[in-house]
């Protein structure tokens, strides 16, 4: 259903609901299930450990389904749970149709699907199809000689280019057995699959279909913009003292990629009541229509413009980041909202790759609880499906380890090395690692005030955040004003609001560097969301709020100005 059809349905629904509430239900049911409710993202390794080994597992997810239900989520996106050497925590897959024993068994997975279904929650799998693990039998065979049956299942070359992998260092690794280099967009242990080979594509599609047969509710498709490589491999303009250039700038969104993706859609997604969301760093807003919706490939696309606004381009060099300019952050969100007016959009501020948003988007000195609620206010009132990342709903903040050796995240090590090669001292390089490390989002989930925040009875694989005694689910459950209860209220509110589900988006004062303010309008009905991103009071022209009443916010009372980190939603 496109936006016009939706609005027509919703308007009819409002007018008729007075006379016959049943019609409201009928019209609302035209919205797809994955548009109606948020998705909750789980990083299973850090969610809940039920065995005491220090890493989370599928049973931990099963145990917390009621908790996830309490957020009115319609789906759970599980980051990879397949067999893996775990060099990149599961994004290096060695068997696409198995379950990593670290997380449990296939029986646990089947039980999870069934238990989730009981609660009207679907399970969404993460497909990592740009690359496999170097321990995958396909790669072991491919590297064994130049003429084995899988010899060209990966990308082999006699010569290397100056491309730098996303995790740092050359994107080419020498293989003694073949006397050739193979390409890896990410870590050396993540060789890129050769999508030009139809057998490779079919093997990947078969794997996805295996999970569809199990009854999964959809897929998040990892790093999809890299699957097509340019015809001719050439050096790029170096952007680093070692003479390398970011591979992203050489291979992302290569012409012809959509042909592969349409085949993927035809052979896997079509005909299933699922949703798909592609991870697509740097697809431009004007190109979104080729990627999503009826004429595109996916239902939604995670593009990075708003979360990478501190970087100059797609390469994400941490130590060259600049402070966020609010107008640029707002522009990125508004551009995406406008570009998906007739389409649909996943709204997210956090995931397993990004710092915690209470640190990322607010100035130093901001109140963390107000900040968490402010981000939630935006998350639930923009147009699209909200994605909540585990811990975001209790306001988890960034962690800070003093030594690079304490960081598990492979990209933190690459970023540290690159910063040192660029002349930064250990202390300076660490400042950027602490700010941007993916471990910020990967510290164990904080369930209660007991040892290890109730995450494990053993030794946690990654340090638990030091604030767990004051920030955890158990405490927040009991506090009606907690971040968690704010999330629950907002989620329920958004999921039943025709205006928030379908209303038109418009940004006010786009150049204002202090406040993000936008409206959502459906017919005569309107909401205004306003968030103060500063640590001081800010005044807005009073006429904006004429005829509007405050519905909720992170301060309980109301003033004629916006207090530090204040967020509020008004309605007429
Ligand atoms: C995606 C994942 C990230 C992973 C990378 C390589 O960006 O979100 O966690 O490291 O792809 O698979």
XYZ file of C-alpha atoms and ligand atoms in Angstrom:
584
model
C 0.000 0.000 0.000
C 1.428 3.410 -0.885
C 1.075 6.537 1.212
C -1.944 7.908 -0.623
C -3.868 4.664 -0.184
C -2.838 4.581 3.463
C -4.046 8.116 4.142
C -7.320 7.464 2.349
C -7.818 4.380 4.509
C -6.877 6.173 7.697
C -9.102 9.204 6.994
C -12.081 6.974 6.329
C -11.177 5.120 9.460
C -11.174 8.291 11.635
C -14.470 9.529 10.275
C -16.203 6.218 10.651
C -14.672 5.108 13.907
C -17.186 7.173 15.857
C -20.039 5.248 14.353
C -18.468 1.855 14.165
C -15.184 1.048 15.893
C -14.907 -2.251 13.979
C -14.085 -0.292 10.819
C -11.101 1.237 12.584
C -9.653 -2.225 13.024
C -10.310 -3.106 9.385
C -8.615 -0.022 8.003
C -5.686 -0.343 10.373
C -5.156 -3.900 9.226
C -4.218 -2.587 5.771
C -0.905 -1.484 7.231
C 1.639 -4.259 7.061
C 2.542 -5.911 10.333
C 6.130 -4.702 10.180
C 5.019 -1.106 9.727
C 2.794 -1.185 12.770
C 5.253 -2.119 15.487
C 8.898 -1.552 16.327
C 11.613 -4.121 15.760
C 13.831 -5.031 18.718
C 17.435 -5.817 17.780
C 19.303 -8.400 19.843
C 23.038 -8.997 19.934
C 22.723 -12.511 21.391
C 26.279 -12.724 22.673
C 25.548 -9.856 25.078
C 21.873 -10.395 25.846
C 21.421 -13.074 28.515
C 23.583 -16.056 29.421
C 21.628 -19.027 30.813
C 24.575 -21.418 31.211
C 27.250 -19.420 33.025
C 29.781 -19.534 30.193
C 29.942 -15.748 29.943
C 28.207 -15.341 26.575
C 24.507 -14.930 25.891
C 22.416 -17.609 24.175
C 19.113 -18.349 22.438
C 17.544 -19.623 25.638
C 18.291 -16.208 27.116
C 16.278 -14.670 24.291
C 13.404 -17.113 24.898
C 13.425 -16.198 28.606
C 13.044 -12.531 27.800
C 10.293 -12.691 25.187
C 7.742 -11.250 27.598
C 10.094 -8.368 28.267
C 10.339 -7.679 24.522
C 6.592 -8.000 24.227
C 6.266 -5.318 26.919
C 7.817 -2.894 24.415
C 5.042 -3.768 21.958
C 7.650 -4.964 19.442
C 6.453 -6.952 16.425
C 9.772 -8.572 15.524
C 13.199 -9.415 16.833
C 16.233 -8.977 14.592
C 18.908 -11.397 15.743
C 22.460 -10.563 14.719
C 24.140 -13.694 13.278
C 23.724 -16.899 15.281
C 25.275 -19.252 12.715
C 28.411 -21.342 13.253
C 31.338 -18.963 13.152
C 34.921 -18.605 14.373
C 33.597 -15.311 15.849
C 36.439 -13.150 14.547
C 33.792 -10.524 13.830
C 31.321 -11.899 16.377
C 29.299 -13.967 13.948
C 29.590 -11.818 10.832
C 32.155 -14.389 9.680
C 29.939 -17.382 8.929
C 31.232 -20.899 8.426
C 27.834 -22.581 7.884
C 24.826 -20.639 6.623
C 22.203 -23.148 7.766
C 23.380 -24.097 11.240
C 23.297 -22.696 14.771
C 26.487 -21.754 16.571
C 26.799 -24.105 19.605
C 27.817 -21.010 21.585
C 24.209 -19.856 21.245
C 22.459 -23.230 21.492
C 20.918 -25.731 19.118
C 18.505 -25.831 16.195
C 15.891 -27.107 18.680
C 16.392 -23.925 20.723
C 15.919 -21.910 17.566
C 12.710 -23.746 16.644
C 11.436 -23.198 20.160
C 12.278 -19.514 19.912
C 10.261 -19.202 16.690
C 7.279 -20.961 18.324
C 7.436 -19.079 21.616
C 7.800 -15.777 19.798
C 4.837 -16.647 17.585
C 2.720 -17.225 20.705
C 3.414 -13.597 21.531
C 2.845 -12.339 18.009
C 6.539 -11.627 17.504
C 8.492 -12.700 14.401
C 12.150 -13.606 14.255
C 14.260 -11.835 11.654
C 17.605 -13.293 10.585
C 20.761 -11.475 9.579
C 22.061 -12.584 6.173
C 25.771 -11.993 5.676
C 26.168 -12.689 1.988
C 28.925 -10.331 0.885
C 31.522 -12.588 2.503
C 31.845 -15.807 4.467
C 34.368 -16.904 7.063
C 37.756 -18.067 5.793
C 36.889 -21.295 7.630
C 33.777 -21.919 5.519
C 34.202 -25.188 3.554
C 33.566 -23.180 0.370
C 36.611 -21.020 1.019
C 38.772 -23.911 2.182
C 38.056 -25.586 -1.136
C 38.411 -22.421 -3.169
C 41.831 -21.631 -1.774
C 43.154 -25.172 -2.208
C 44.041 -24.753 -5.914
C 43.276 -22.667 -8.982
C 41.220 -25.370 -10.654
C 38.975 -26.885 -7.969
C 35.174 -26.757 -8.490
C 34.894 -23.703 -6.190
C 38.013 -21.997 -7.547
C 36.114 -18.850 -8.500
C 33.630 -18.736 -5.639
C 35.751 -15.940 -4.135
C 37.648 -13.038 -5.681
C 41.187 -14.027 -6.593
C 43.787 -11.855 -8.349
C 47.485 -12.034 -9.183
C 47.965 -8.351 -8.466
C 46.625 -6.286 -5.608
C 45.321 -2.720 -5.599
C 45.850 -0.114 -2.896
C 42.383 -0.637 -1.400
C 42.121 -0.500 2.387
C 39.655 -2.844 4.042
C 36.915 -1.424 6.245
C 38.623 -2.809 9.338
C 42.015 -1.386 8.296
C 45.035 -2.760 6.425
C 45.130 -3.943 2.807
C 41.896 -5.388 1.438
C 44.003 -8.147 -0.201
C 45.475 -11.156 1.553
C 48.129 -13.380 0.060
C 47.322 -17.095 -0.144
C 50.342 -19.390 -0.303
C 48.418 -22.366 -1.655
C 47.083 -20.558 -4.707
C 49.906 -18.056 -4.982
C 47.268 -15.379 -5.377
C 45.566 -12.635 -3.395
C 41.942 -12.781 -2.285
C 39.760 -9.765 -1.618
C 38.206 -9.023 1.768
C 36.110 -5.892 2.234
C 36.180 -6.447 6.001
C 38.648 -8.603 8.031
C 41.183 -10.961 6.397
C 39.087 -13.795 7.836
C 36.052 -12.563 5.859
C 36.811 -13.278 2.170
C 34.354 -11.723 -0.305
C 32.132 -14.129 -2.217
C 32.069 -13.847 -5.995
C 28.483 -12.912 -6.846
C 29.308 -13.017 -10.571
C 29.237 -16.795 -10.270
C 25.599 -18.032 -10.557
C 26.384 -21.080 -8.394
C 27.425 -18.800 -5.546
C 24.246 -16.765 -5.825
C 22.126 -19.928 -5.868
C 23.899 -21.362 -2.809
C 23.202 -18.146 -0.906
C 19.572 -18.009 -2.010
C 19.153 -21.644 -0.920
C 20.458 -20.722 2.525
C 17.970 -17.867 2.838
C 15.148 -20.151 1.718
C 16.157 -22.649 4.387
C 15.337 -20.034 7.047
C 12.104 -19.046 5.324
C 11.024 -22.690 5.526
C 11.661 -22.481 9.256
C 9.139 -19.659 9.482
C 11.317 -16.592 9.996
C 9.610 -13.232 9.575
C 12.230 -11.580 7.437
C 15.836 -10.658 6.887
C 18.275 -7.903 7.632
C 20.779 -8.112 4.808
C 24.311 -7.217 5.801
C 26.734 -4.984 3.894
C 24.758 -5.495 0.716
C 26.194 -2.531 -1.186
C 29.515 -4.332 -1.613
C 28.400 -7.495 -3.436
C 29.101 -6.178 -6.935
C 32.689 -5.262 -7.753
C 33.789 -3.003 -10.613
C 34.836 -4.747 -13.837
C 38.338 -3.353 -13.707
C 40.218 -3.198 -10.424
C 42.349 -0.060 -10.202
C 44.126 1.883 -7.488
C 42.155 4.658 -5.844
C 43.263 8.059 -4.573
C 45.149 7.362 -1.332
C 43.515 8.842 1.776
C 45.915 7.444 4.336
C 49.652 7.842 5.049
C 50.243 4.221 4.017
C 49.052 5.022 0.477
C 45.805 3.077 0.726
C 42.334 4.247 -0.195
C 39.068 3.198 1.452
C 37.576 0.191 -0.360
C 34.135 1.665 0.244
C 34.913 4.441 -2.221
C 35.980 1.908 -4.867
C 33.322 -0.790 -4.682
C 30.140 0.439 -2.946
C 27.035 0.473 -5.154
C 28.795 -0.592 -8.332
C 26.635 -0.372 -11.461
C 24.789 -3.614 -12.058
C 24.275 -4.393 -8.352
C 20.511 -4.064 -8.705
C 20.408 -6.937 -11.205
C 21.818 -9.256 -8.554
C 19.390 -7.913 -6.008
C 16.333 -8.323 -8.209
C 17.303 -11.951 -8.738
C 17.624 -12.284 -4.945
C 14.149 -10.832 -4.542
C 12.625 -13.096 -7.177
C 14.211 -16.249 -5.865
C 13.823 -15.618 -2.145
C 11.602 -12.771 -0.940
C 8.725 -12.834 -3.408
C 5.529 -14.504 -2.254
C 6.360 -14.470 1.485
C 4.767 -12.380 4.201
C 8.119 -11.143 5.453
C 9.999 -7.883 5.585
C 13.492 -7.208 4.329
C 15.827 -4.446 5.354
C 19.129 -3.981 3.590
C 22.181 -2.454 5.215
C 23.211 0.035 2.587
C 25.811 2.567 3.545
C 25.668 5.541 1.156
C 22.726 4.793 -1.094
C 21.639 8.329 -1.933
C 18.130 9.487 -0.972
C 17.313 10.107 -4.668
C 18.225 6.487 -5.456
C 16.129 4.958 -2.678
C 13.204 4.245 -5.003
C 15.390 1.803 -6.957
C 16.187 -0.043 -3.758
C 12.945 -0.139 -1.782
C 9.230 -0.499 -2.357
C 7.260 -2.203 -5.079
C 9.743 -1.292 -7.830
C 12.794 -1.779 -5.662
C 14.181 -4.822 -3.907
C 13.809 -4.425 -0.151
C 11.021 -3.136 2.084
C 13.384 -0.827 3.910
C 16.983 0.282 3.790
C 19.342 1.197 6.597
C 21.230 4.050 5.061
C 23.840 5.766 7.207
C 23.519 9.470 6.446
C 22.259 10.535 9.890
C 24.497 8.236 11.954
C 27.618 9.075 9.934
C 27.076 12.805 9.908
C 30.326 13.270 11.857
C 32.358 11.686 9.055
C 33.300 13.356 5.810
C 32.395 10.458 3.578
C 31.548 6.791 3.700
C 34.931 5.635 4.966
C 34.285 6.400 8.647
C 37.809 7.334 9.711
C 37.210 7.826 13.427
C 40.114 10.116 14.197
C 39.101 12.468 11.392
C 35.546 12.865 12.657
C 34.159 16.337 13.296
C 31.631 17.479 15.883
C 28.029 16.894 14.825
C 26.249 19.934 13.454
C 22.587 19.629 14.416
C 21.398 21.113 11.119
C 23.304 18.398 9.212
C 21.900 15.632 11.386
C 18.384 16.996 10.878
C 18.932 17.398 7.140
C 20.014 13.767 6.839
C 16.850 12.605 8.619
C 14.600 14.989 6.711
C 16.096 14.026 3.340
C 15.384 10.367 4.099
C 11.867 11.132 5.329
C 11.142 13.068 2.144
C 12.752 10.481 -0.124
C 10.579 7.740 1.392
C 7.289 9.675 1.334
C 5.781 7.054 -0.951
C 7.941 4.286 0.492
C 8.866 3.142 3.973
C 11.822 3.781 6.231
C 13.549 2.116 9.214
C 14.204 4.659 11.965
C 17.238 3.906 14.056
C 19.826 5.675 16.138
C 21.673 2.698 17.572
C 22.767 -0.760 16.568
C 25.647 -3.116 17.353
C 28.048 -1.002 15.253
C 27.367 2.438 16.656
C 28.068 4.252 19.922
C 25.195 4.731 22.360
C 23.048 7.643 21.258
C 22.930 9.394 24.650
C 26.645 10.045 24.137
C 26.673 10.260 20.370
C 24.094 12.941 19.670
C 24.117 15.133 22.773
C 26.733 17.572 24.025
C 28.915 16.643 26.962
C 27.115 17.436 30.213
C 23.641 16.499 28.950
C 21.485 14.558 31.364
C 21.577 10.934 30.165
C 18.040 10.043 31.201
C 16.568 13.102 29.508
C 18.727 12.398 26.455
C 17.564 8.779 26.206
C 13.946 9.900 26.383
C 14.580 12.667 23.857
C 15.953 10.172 21.318
C 12.985 7.894 22.000
C 10.647 10.782 21.271
C 12.195 11.201 17.833
C 12.431 7.446 17.234
C 8.719 6.951 17.772
C 7.391 10.064 16.070
C 9.261 10.064 12.759
C 7.577 8.159 9.923
C 8.736 4.571 9.587
C 9.406 1.438 11.607
C 11.368 2.177 14.803
C 14.299 -0.154 15.475
C 15.234 -0.396 19.153
C 18.677 -1.787 19.924
C 19.006 -3.791 23.147
C 19.777 -1.496 26.064
C 18.716 1.652 24.223
C 15.353 1.307 25.960
C 16.962 1.619 29.394
C 19.280 4.449 28.325
C 22.549 2.524 28.267
C 25.578 4.773 27.783
C 29.016 4.295 26.207
C 31.650 2.397 28.111
C 35.350 3.306 28.363
C 38.311 0.957 28.531
C 41.789 2.408 29.112
C 43.813 0.065 26.952
C 43.303 -0.981 23.343
C 43.919 -4.552 24.539
C 40.650 -4.469 26.460
C 38.668 -3.889 23.271
C 37.276 -6.991 21.578
C 35.843 -5.210 18.521
C 38.043 -5.907 15.522
C 37.310 -2.536 13.931
C 38.531 -0.709 17.061
C 41.951 -2.274 16.571
C 42.046 -1.265 12.890
C 40.949 2.273 13.749
C 43.571 2.511 16.502
C 46.358 1.361 14.160
C 45.273 3.797 11.464
C 45.242 6.670 13.957
C 48.722 5.759 15.213
C 50.005 5.505 11.614
C 48.542 8.972 11.081
C 50.751 10.280 13.909
C 48.358 10.285 16.874
C 49.675 9.343 20.320
C 48.300 6.324 22.163
C 46.197 8.653 24.307
C 44.795 10.559 21.338
C 44.066 7.388 19.394
C 42.331 5.899 22.437
C 40.105 8.954 22.731
C 38.582 8.091 19.334
C 38.368 4.393 20.087
C 36.509 5.163 23.322
C 34.158 7.432 21.446
C 33.379 5.241 18.449
C 34.197 1.646 19.397
C 31.501 -0.846 18.539
C 32.056 -2.326 22.006
C 30.139 0.670 23.365
C 27.007 -1.062 22.139
C 28.151 -4.579 22.944
C 28.627 -4.490 26.716
C 26.305 -7.007 28.385
C 22.655 -6.142 28.801
C 21.926 -4.843 32.297
C 19.075 -6.810 33.826
C 19.439 -6.114 37.550
C 21.794 -4.922 40.303
C 23.234 -8.347 41.064
C 26.707 -9.529 40.034
C 27.424 -8.869 36.337
C 24.097 -7.049 36.039
C 22.300 -10.388 35.989
C 23.756 -11.100 32.533
C 25.808 -14.146 33.515
C 26.771 -16.137 36.582
C 30.186 -16.685 34.977
C 32.820 -14.309 33.677
C 31.272 -11.965 31.089
C 33.024 -12.006 27.712
C 33.137 -8.192 27.752
C 33.217 -5.915 30.825
C 29.809 -4.985 32.189
C 29.273 -1.217 32.226
C 30.223 0.264 35.598
C 26.845 2.011 35.967
C 24.781 -1.192 36.100
C 23.679 -0.681 39.708
C 21.860 2.515 38.765
C 20.857 1.594 35.200
C 19.143 -1.755 34.795
C 15.837 -3.285 33.776
C 14.763 -4.344 37.266
C 15.111 -0.830 38.682
C 13.469 0.760 35.670
C 10.530 -1.622 35.749
C 9.708 -0.281 39.212
C 10.072 3.383 38.342
C 7.109 4.841 36.424
C 9.329 7.684 35.172
C 12.134 5.474 33.886
C 13.466 5.451 30.345
C 12.080 1.925 29.964
C 8.554 2.930 30.903
C 8.844 5.957 28.621
C 9.703 3.584 25.756
C 6.778 1.341 26.570
C 4.326 4.231 26.635
C 5.639 5.761 23.441
C 5.677 2.464 21.606
C 2.058 1.714 22.483
C 1.099 5.291 21.621
C 2.837 5.259 18.244
C 1.527 1.826 17.286
C -2.066 2.945 17.677
C -1.750 6.438 16.238
C -2.902 6.876 12.651
C -1.091 10.210 12.541
C 2.231 8.737 13.576
C 1.840 5.680 11.375
C 0.843 7.483 8.222
C 0.970 11.247 8.629
C 2.972 13.567 6.440
C 6.378 14.745 7.736
C 7.513 18.329 7.664
C 10.530 19.884 9.316
C 10.375 23.389 10.816
C 13.390 25.669 11.248
C 15.863 23.363 9.472
C 18.746 25.819 10.019
C 18.248 26.065 13.780
C 21.313 24.572 15.494
C 19.597 24.050 18.853
C 16.222 22.436 18.317
C 14.903 19.659 16.098
C 11.266 20.368 15.418
C 8.944 18.635 12.985
C 5.279 17.994 12.376
C 3.302 14.907 11.427
C 0.006 15.702 9.782
C -2.927 13.588 8.716
C -5.890 15.566 7.401
C -6.752 18.094 10.105
C -4.867 16.274 12.805
C -1.324 17.236 13.678
C 1.502 16.395 16.064
C 4.565 18.523 16.698
C 7.744 16.973 18.056
C 10.363 19.315 19.483
C 13.716 18.371 21.018
C 16.291 20.726 22.510
C 19.750 19.355 21.734
C 21.578 21.876 23.935
C 22.358 22.164 27.634
C 20.637 25.551 27.912
C 17.111 26.979 27.650
C 15.831 27.697 24.143
C 12.783 29.685 23.142
C 10.640 28.938 20.105
C 8.060 31.262 18.491
C 4.886 30.738 20.560
C 2.579 30.690 17.492
C 3.895 27.287 16.459
C 2.003 25.810 19.365
C -1.270 27.718 18.869
C -4.166 25.352 19.412
C -1.786 22.558 20.393
C -1.622 20.740 23.709
C 1.368 18.933 25.158
C 0.735 15.186 25.035
C 3.935 13.865 26.531
C 7.533 14.790 27.108
C 10.596 14.135 29.203
C 9.753 16.967 31.642
C 6.383 16.545 33.309
C 5.469 20.238 33.436
C 5.491 22.880 30.736
C 7.328 26.201 30.347
C 7.281 28.882 27.686
C 10.753 27.764 26.615
C 12.563 24.467 26.143
C 14.798 23.396 28.977
C 18.106 21.536 28.466
C 17.537 18.286 26.519
C 13.787 18.800 26.742
C 11.660 16.796 24.324
C 7.920 17.098 23.926
C 5.117 16.115 21.594
C 2.092 18.359 21.066
C -1.199 17.558 19.381
C -4.292 19.443 18.284
C 27.944 -5.003 8.894
C 27.678 -5.437 10.322
C 28.960 -5.368 11.095
C 29.940 -6.334 10.456
C 30.121 -6.029 8.978
C 30.814 -7.151 8.282
O 28.305 -3.684 8.786
O 26.669 -4.643 10.883
O 28.789 -5.671 12.449
O 31.172 -6.234 11.106
O 28.905 -5.840 8.314
O 29.971 -8.245 8.150
